[in-house]
Each structure stands twice: as structure tokens, then as C-alpha cells.
Tab-separated table of C-alpha atoms and ligand atoms in Angstrom:
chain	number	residue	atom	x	y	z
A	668	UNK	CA	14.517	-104.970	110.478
A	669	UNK	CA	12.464	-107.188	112.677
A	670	UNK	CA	10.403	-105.574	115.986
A	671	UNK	CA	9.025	-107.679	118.240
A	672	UNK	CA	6.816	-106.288	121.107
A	673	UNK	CA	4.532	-108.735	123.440
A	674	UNK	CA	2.333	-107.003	125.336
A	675	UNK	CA	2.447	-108.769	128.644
A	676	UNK	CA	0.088	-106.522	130.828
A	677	UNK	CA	-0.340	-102.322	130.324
A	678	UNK	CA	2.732	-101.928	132.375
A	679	UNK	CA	5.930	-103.607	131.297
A	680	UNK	CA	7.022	-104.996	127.597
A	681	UNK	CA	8.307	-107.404	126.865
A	682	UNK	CA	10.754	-107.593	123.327
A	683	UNK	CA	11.823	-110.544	121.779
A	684	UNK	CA	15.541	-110.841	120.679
A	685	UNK	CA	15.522	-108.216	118.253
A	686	UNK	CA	18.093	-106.320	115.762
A	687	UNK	CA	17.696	-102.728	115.773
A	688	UNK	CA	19.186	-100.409	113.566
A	689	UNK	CA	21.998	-99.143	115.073
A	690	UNK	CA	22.597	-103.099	116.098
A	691	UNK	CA	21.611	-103.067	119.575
A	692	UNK	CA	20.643	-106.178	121.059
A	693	UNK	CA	17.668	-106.875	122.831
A	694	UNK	CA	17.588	-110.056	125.066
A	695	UNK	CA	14.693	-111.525	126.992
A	696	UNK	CA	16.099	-114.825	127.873
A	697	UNK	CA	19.322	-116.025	129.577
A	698	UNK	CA	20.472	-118.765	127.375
A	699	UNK	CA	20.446	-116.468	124.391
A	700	UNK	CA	22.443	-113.779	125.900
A	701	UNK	CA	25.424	-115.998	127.575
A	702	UNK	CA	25.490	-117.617	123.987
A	703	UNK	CA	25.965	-114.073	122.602
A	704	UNK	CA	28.624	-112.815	125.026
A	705	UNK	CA	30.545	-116.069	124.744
A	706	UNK	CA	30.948	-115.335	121.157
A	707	UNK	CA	32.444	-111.835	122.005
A	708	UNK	CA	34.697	-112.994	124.650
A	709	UNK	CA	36.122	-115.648	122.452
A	710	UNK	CA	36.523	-112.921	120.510
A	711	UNK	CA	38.269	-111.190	123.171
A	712	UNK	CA	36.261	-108.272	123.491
A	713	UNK	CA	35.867	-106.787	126.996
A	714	UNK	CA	32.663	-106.384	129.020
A	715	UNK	CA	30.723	-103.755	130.762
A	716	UNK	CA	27.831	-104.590	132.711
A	717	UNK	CA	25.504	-101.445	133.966
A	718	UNK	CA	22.997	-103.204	136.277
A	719	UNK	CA	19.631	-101.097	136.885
A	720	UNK	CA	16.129	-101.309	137.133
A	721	UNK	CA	15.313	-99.153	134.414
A	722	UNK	CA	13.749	-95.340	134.716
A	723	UNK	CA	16.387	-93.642	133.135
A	724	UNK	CA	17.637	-90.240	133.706
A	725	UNK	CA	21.442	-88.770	133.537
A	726	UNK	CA	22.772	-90.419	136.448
A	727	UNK	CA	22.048	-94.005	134.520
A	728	UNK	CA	23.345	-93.063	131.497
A	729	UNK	CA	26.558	-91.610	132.743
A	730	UNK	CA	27.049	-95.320	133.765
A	731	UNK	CA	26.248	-96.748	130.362
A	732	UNK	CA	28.461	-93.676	128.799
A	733	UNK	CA	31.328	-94.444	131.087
A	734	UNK	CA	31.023	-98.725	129.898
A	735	UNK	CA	31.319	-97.446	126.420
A	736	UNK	CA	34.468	-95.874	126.820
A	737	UNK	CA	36.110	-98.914	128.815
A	738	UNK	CA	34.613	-101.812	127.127
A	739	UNK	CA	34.206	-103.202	123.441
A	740	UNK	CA	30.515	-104.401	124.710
A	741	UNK	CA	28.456	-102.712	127.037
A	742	UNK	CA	25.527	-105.064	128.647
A	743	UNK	CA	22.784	-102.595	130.166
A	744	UNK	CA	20.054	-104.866	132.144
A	745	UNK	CA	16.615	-103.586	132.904
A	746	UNK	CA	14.966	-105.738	135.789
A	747	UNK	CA	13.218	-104.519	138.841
A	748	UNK	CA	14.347	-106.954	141.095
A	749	UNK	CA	11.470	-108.251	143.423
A	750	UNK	CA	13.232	-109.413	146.115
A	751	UNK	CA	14.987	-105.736	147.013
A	752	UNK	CA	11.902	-103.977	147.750
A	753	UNK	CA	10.497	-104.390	151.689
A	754	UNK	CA	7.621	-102.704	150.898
A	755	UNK	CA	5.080	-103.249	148.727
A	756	UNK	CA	3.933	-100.157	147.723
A	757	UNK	CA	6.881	-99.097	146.284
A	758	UNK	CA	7.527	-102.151	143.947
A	759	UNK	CA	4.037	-101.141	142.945
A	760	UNK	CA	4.480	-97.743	142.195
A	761	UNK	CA	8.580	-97.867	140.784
A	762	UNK	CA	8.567	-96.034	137.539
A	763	UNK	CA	9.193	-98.345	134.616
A	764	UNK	CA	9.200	-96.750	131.283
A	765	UNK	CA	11.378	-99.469	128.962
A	766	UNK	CA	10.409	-98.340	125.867
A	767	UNK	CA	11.638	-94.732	126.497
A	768	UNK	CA	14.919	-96.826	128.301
A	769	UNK	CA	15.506	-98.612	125.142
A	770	UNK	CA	15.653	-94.893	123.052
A	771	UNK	CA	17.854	-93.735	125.638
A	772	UNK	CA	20.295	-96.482	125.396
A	773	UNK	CA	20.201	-96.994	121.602
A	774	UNK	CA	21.105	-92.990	122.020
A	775	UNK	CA	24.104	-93.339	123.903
A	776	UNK	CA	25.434	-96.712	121.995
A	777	UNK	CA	24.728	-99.252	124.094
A	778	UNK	CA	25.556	-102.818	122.590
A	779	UNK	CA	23.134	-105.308	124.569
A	780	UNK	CA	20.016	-105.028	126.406
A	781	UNK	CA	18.944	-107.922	128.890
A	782	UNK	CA	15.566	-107.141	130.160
A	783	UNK	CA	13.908	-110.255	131.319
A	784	UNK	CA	10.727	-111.325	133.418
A	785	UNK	CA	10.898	-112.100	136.797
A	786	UNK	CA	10.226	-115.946	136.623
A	787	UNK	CA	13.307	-115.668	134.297
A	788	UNK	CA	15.438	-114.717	136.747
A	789	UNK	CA	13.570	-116.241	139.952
A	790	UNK	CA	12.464	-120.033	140.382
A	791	UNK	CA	9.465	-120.240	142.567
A	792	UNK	CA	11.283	-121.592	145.189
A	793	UNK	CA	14.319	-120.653	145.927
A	794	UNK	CA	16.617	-121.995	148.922
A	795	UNK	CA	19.671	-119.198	148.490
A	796	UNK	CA	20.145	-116.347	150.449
A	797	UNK	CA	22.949	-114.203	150.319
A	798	UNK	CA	23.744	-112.191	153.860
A	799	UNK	CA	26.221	-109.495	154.076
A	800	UNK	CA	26.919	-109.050	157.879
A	801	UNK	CA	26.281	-105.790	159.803
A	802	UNK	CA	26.607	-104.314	155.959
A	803	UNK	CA	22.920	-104.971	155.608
A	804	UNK	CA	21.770	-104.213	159.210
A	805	UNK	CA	23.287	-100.169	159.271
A	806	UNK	CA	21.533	-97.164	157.387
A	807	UNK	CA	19.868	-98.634	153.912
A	808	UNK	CA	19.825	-102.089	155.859
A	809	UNK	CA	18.037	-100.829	159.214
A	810	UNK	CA	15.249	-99.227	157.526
A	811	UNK	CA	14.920	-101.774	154.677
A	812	UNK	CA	15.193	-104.842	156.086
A	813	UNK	CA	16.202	-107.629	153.362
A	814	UNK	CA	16.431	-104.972	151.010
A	815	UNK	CA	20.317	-105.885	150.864
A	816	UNK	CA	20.173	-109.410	150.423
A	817	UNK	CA	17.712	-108.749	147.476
A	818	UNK	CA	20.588	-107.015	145.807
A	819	UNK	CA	23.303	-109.227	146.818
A	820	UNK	CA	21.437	-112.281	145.223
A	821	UNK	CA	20.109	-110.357	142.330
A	822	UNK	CA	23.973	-108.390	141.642
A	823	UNK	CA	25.803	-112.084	141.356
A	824	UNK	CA	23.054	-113.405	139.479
A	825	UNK	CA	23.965	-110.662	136.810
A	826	UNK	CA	27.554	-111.054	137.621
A	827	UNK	CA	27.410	-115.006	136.666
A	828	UNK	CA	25.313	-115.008	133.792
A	829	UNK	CA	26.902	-111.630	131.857
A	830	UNK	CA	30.687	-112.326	133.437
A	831	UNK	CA	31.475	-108.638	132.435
A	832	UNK	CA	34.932	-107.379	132.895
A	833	UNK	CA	33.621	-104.632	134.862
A	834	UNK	CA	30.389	-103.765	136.364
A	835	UNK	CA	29.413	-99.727	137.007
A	836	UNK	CA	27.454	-98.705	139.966
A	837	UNK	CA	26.426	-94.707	140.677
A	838	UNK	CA	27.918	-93.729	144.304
A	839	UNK	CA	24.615	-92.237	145.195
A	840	UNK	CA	24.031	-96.193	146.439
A	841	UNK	CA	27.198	-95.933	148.243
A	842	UNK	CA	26.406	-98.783	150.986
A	843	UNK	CA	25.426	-100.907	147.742
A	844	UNK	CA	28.484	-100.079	145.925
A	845	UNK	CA	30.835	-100.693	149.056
A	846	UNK	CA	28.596	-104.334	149.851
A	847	UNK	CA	28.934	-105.300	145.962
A	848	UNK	CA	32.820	-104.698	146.268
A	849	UNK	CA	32.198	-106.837	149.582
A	850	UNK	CA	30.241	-109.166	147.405
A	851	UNK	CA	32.672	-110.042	144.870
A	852	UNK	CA	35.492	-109.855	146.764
A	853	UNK	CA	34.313	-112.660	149.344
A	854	UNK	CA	32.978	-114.893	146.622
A	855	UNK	CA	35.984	-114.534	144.101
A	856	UNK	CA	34.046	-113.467	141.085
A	857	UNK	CA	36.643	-112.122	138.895
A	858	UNK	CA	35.397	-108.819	138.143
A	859	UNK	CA	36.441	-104.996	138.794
A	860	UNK	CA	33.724	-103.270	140.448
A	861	UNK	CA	33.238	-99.667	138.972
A	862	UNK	CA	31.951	-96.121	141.431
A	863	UNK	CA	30.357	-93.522	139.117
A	864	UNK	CA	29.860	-90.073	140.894
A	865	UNK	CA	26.691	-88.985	141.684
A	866	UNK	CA	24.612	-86.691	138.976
A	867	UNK	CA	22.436	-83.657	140.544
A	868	UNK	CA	20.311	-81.163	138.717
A	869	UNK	CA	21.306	-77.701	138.594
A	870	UNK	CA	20.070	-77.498	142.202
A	871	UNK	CA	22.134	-79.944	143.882
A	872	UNK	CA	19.049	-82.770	143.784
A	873	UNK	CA	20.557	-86.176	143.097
A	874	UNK	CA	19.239	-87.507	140.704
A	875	UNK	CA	16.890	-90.647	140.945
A	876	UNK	CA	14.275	-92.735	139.604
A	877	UNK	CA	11.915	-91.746	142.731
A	878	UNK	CA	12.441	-87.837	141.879
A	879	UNK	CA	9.388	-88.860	139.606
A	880	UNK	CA	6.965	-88.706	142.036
A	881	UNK	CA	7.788	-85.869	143.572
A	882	UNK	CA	5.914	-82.274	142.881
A	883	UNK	CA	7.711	-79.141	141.968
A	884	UNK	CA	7.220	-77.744	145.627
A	885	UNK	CA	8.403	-81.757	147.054
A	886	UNK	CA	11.863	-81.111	144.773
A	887	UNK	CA	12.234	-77.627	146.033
A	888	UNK	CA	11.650	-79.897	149.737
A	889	UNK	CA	14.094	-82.338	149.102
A	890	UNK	CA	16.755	-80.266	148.447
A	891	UNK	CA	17.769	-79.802	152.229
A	892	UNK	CA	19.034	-83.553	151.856
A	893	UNK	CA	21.748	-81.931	149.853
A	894	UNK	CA	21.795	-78.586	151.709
A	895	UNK	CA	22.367	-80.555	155.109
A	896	UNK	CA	25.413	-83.236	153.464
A	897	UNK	CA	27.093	-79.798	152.231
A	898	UNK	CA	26.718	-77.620	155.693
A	899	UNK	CA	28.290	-80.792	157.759
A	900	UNK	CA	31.035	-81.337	155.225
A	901	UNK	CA	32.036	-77.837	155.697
A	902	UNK	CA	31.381	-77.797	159.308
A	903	UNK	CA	33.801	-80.908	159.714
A	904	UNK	CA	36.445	-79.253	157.000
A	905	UNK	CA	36.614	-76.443	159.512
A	906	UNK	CA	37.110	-78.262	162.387
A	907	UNK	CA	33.957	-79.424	163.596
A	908	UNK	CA	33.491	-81.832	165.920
A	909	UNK	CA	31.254	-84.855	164.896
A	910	UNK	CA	28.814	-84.884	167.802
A	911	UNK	CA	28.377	-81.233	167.194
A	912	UNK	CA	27.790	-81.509	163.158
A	913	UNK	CA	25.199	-84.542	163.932
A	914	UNK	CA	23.138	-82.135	166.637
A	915	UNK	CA	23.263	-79.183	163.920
A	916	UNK	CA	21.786	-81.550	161.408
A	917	UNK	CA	19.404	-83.450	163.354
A	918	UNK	CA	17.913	-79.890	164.841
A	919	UNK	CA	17.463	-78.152	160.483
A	920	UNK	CA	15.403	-81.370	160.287
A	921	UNK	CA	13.389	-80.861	163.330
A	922	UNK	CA	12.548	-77.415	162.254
A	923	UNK	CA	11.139	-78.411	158.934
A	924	UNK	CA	7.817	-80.296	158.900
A	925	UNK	CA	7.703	-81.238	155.350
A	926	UNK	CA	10.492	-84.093	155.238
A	927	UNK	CA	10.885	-87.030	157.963
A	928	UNK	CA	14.278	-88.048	158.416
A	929	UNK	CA	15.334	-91.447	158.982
A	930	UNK	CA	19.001	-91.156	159.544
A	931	UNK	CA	21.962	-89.283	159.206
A	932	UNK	CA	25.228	-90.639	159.435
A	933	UNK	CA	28.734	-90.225	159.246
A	934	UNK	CA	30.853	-93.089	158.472
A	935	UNK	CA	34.220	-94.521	157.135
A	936	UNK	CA	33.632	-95.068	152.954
A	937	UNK	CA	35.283	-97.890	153.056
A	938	UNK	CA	33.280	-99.821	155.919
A	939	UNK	CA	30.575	-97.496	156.656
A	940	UNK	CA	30.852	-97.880	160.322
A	941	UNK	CA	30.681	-95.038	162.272
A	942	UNK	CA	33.523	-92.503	162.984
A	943	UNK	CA	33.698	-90.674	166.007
A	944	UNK	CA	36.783	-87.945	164.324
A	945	UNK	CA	37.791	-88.134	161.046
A	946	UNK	CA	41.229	-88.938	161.877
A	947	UNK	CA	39.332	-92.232	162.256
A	948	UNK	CA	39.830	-93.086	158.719
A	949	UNK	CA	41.222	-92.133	155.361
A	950	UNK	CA	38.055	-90.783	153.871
A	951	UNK	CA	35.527	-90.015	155.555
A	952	UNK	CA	31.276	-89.775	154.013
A	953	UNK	CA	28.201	-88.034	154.863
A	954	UNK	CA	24.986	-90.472	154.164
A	955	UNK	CA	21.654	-89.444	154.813
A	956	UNK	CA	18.299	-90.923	154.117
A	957	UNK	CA	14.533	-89.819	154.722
A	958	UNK	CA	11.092	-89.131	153.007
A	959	UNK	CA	9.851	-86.487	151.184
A	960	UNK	CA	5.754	-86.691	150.792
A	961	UNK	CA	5.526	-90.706	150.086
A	962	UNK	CA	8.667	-90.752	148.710
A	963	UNK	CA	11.791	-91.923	149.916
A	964	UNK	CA	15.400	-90.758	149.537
A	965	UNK	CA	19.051	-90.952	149.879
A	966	UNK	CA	22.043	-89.217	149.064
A	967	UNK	CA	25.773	-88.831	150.208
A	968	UNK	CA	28.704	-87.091	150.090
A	969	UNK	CA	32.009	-87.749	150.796
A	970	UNK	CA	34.422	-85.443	153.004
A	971	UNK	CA	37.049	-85.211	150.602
B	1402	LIG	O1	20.838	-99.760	141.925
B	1402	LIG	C1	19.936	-100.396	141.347
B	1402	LIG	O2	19.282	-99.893	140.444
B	1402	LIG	C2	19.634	-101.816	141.806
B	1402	LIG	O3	19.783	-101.964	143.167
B	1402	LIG	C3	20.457	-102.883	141.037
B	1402	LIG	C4	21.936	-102.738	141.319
B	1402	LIG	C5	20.191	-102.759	139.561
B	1402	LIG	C6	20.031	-104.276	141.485
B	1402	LIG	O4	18.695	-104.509	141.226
């Protein structure tokens, strides 16, 4: 058994490829990896791509668990993408913990990891952009401007140089979910785009990388994110009007100090654009995003 481990700086590692052994892959550089999957697909295995930027918990690996029941190979890829995050401080301070990601995934019988550096995946200068239309100028898109394009450019990236079979998303990123089915769909890349329901701890908190940096009393805070989606989604199943449920919503938040919300929204799932009934559309979600302390979050829930 070989291990490889370069130090790059205190923060990230960096593995060479490397054999572990319960035979899961470790892959640093492109030309390496598409080698390796073309091998498989000649083969005719099927492939699962799990796209994430590392900082495990349940809701990541009920992704990876849900590529190793569909697929022969599951491809997990650890990169936190650059060009996503607006804001500087919170590319800074994203939790990145690969070591304990590579446990976690050897765990739950991952095949492949691809976790490479950022000049791997980005030239210096690059001339593509990818834009997605009003998709990246509502809710996520309004607040974190470019933060779309960042994932359109870094999702078929992944897409081209893995060419899984199918590709798993969690739902808590619905508007990234419904712009990656956009994504592919416009661009013809022959792959079926997978939703994977939302995890939440035992008190309804979805979970997420950021919950990290929250305290005990900022969890106990953030849980009227959840509290809100559930009180409109009755509200609305009994009736209620969606002017009305908006006002309800919009006055909890006013009443408590501790979290800043930044939107709250009620849209079609398949387009996201706003509904003013729900006869509107076939299915109808709940998305709402806002800060907790420094921290920002999202979550959703869908009417049905
Ligand atoms: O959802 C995420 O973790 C990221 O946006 C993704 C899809 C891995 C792209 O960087």
C-alpha cells in the first residue's frame, strides 16, 4: 500500500494517485482520471458523479450512498470552486476537512476520488462564461451575484471530464439543481441529472457545511428557517392565500432580532418564478434564505 500526502499549505492536502485498501481511488490530476474512467466505460460500467466541495456530513453522503446503489462506479469530487463564491470571506472561512472526507467516503464505498487544485481546473485566463438567464438573477442569484455562473462553469467542467451516467445533487440547492437540469439540457450533455432530498437533524435544521460555524444557541436560531417553510406550507395546504402566507412570514422575522432575512419566496419548482396561487403550477416550493450570526443559509420545502 502506497500513501502519498503533499503538504501544500496547513489548510488543504493534496494526495497523489493513490491505492487504498479498500481500492478507492484518489485522483489529483485530470488526465489520469479520464484515462481511468475510459477503461470502466469500455468496460461498460455505469457512472455516478457526486459533485461537492467537500465538508462532509449526512446530507453528502446520502448522495454518494444513493450513486452506489445506481452505478458500478461512483466518482465523488472534492473542489471548492473559486469562482462560486461573491464574497471573499466566505471562500476564506469554508470548512475543508479532506482527510476526514476521504474516511467518510472510503466508509460508505466510494470508488474514485477527484480532488484537484484550483490551477488544475482553472487557466489563469479564462474567456468562458456560462449565463443562465433570469435563473441566476432571482433568490440565490440576487444576493450572490455570479455565484451561479461559478457553478454553471464549474458543474460542466465536471460533467465533461467524468461523463458520468448520472450526476446527484441534494434539493436543499434547489435553484442549483433546477439551473443544472437547465444546464444540461440546453447544452446536450448526455447525462440524467439526479434530486436527493434534503437531510435535517433531529430538529428540522438542514443540514450544511456552514452549520459549522454556528454556536449551539445560533442552531437553536436557525431553526425558524425551517419553522417558517413548515407554518406557510400548512397555511397554503389549508387554503391560504399567498400574499397572506408571505406577510405572516415576513412579520415572525421582523419580531426576531437574531437572524436577518434576505428573502422568502414562493415559486413554481420547476421554473422558480413566482406564483401568485398555487393553481399556478403543478408543484409548488417554499425557498427561503438569510443569515444567522455571520453565517448564511438556505433551505426549502416543497408544497407537496
Ligand atoms: O453544491 C455544491 O457543493 C457546489 O455548488 C457544487 C455543485 C459542488 C459545485 O461546486
Amino acid at each position: 500500500m502506497i500513501f502519498h500526502t503533499i503538504y501544500k499549505n496547513n489548510r488543504t492536502f493534496a494526495p497523489l494517485l493513490t491505492r487504498f485498501n479498500n481500492k478507492m481511488e484518489i485522483f489529483r490530476e485530470i488526465g489520469q482520471l479520464t484515462c481511468y474512467l475510459k477503461n470502466k466505460r469500455l468496460n461498460g460500467k455505469k457512472i455516478g458523479l457526486v459533485p461537492t466541495m467537500g465538508a462532509f456530513h449526512e446530507g453528502h453522503l446520502t448522495l454518494v450512498k444513493r450513486s452506489v446503489k445506481e452505478n458500478d462506479i461512483t466518482v465523488c469530487s472534492i473542489f471548492v470552486n473559486p469562482t462560486q463564491f461573491n464574497n471573499p470571506e466566505d471562500l476564506e472561512k469554508y470548512p475543508r476537512n479532506v482527510d476526514k472526507d476521504i474516511e467518510m467516503l472510503k466508509a460508505n464505498c466510494c470508488d474514485v476520488v477527484f480532488c484537484p487544485e484550483v490551477s488544475t481546473m482553472y487557466r489563469k485566463e479564462r474567456i468562458v462564461q456560462i449565463r443562465l438567464g433570469y435563473l441566476e438573477e432571482i433568490m440565490e442569484g440576487k444576493f450572490r451575484p455570479g455565484h451561479f455562473q461559478g457553478v454553471g462553469l464549474i458543474v460542466t467542467k465536471l460533467l465533461n471530464i467524468v461523463k458520468p451516467d448520472r450526476a446527484y445533487f441534494g434539493l436543499k440547492d434547489l435553484q442549483q439543481f433546477v439551473l443544472v437540469k437547465k444546464l444540461v439540457e440546453e447544452l446536450n450533455i448526455d447525462v440524467e441529472i439526479c434530486g436527493v432530498p434534503t437531510v435535517r437533524n433531529e430538529k428540522g435544521l438542514a443540514l450544511s457545511s456552514r452549520n459549522e460555524r454556528l454556536s449551539e444557541r445560533e442552531k437553536e436560531q436557525a431553526l425558524i428557517f425551517n419553522r417558517s417553510l413548515r407554518l406557510a406550507q400548512e397555511m397554503l395546504k389549508n387554503g391560504g392565500k399567498i400574499k397572506e402566507v408571505r406577510d405572516v412570514i415576513l412579520k415572525n422575522f421582523q419580531k426576531d432580532n437574531s437572524v436577518k432575512l434576505e428573502y422568502f419566496e414562493i415559486v413554481d419548482s420547476e421554473t422558480l418564478r413566482n406564483i401568485d396561487s398555487l393553481n399556478d403550477c403543478d408543484n409548488a416550493s417554499l425557498c427561503i434564505a438569510g443569515y444567522v450570526g455571520k453565517v448564511r443559509l438556505i433551505d426549502n420545502i416543497s408544497i407537496n
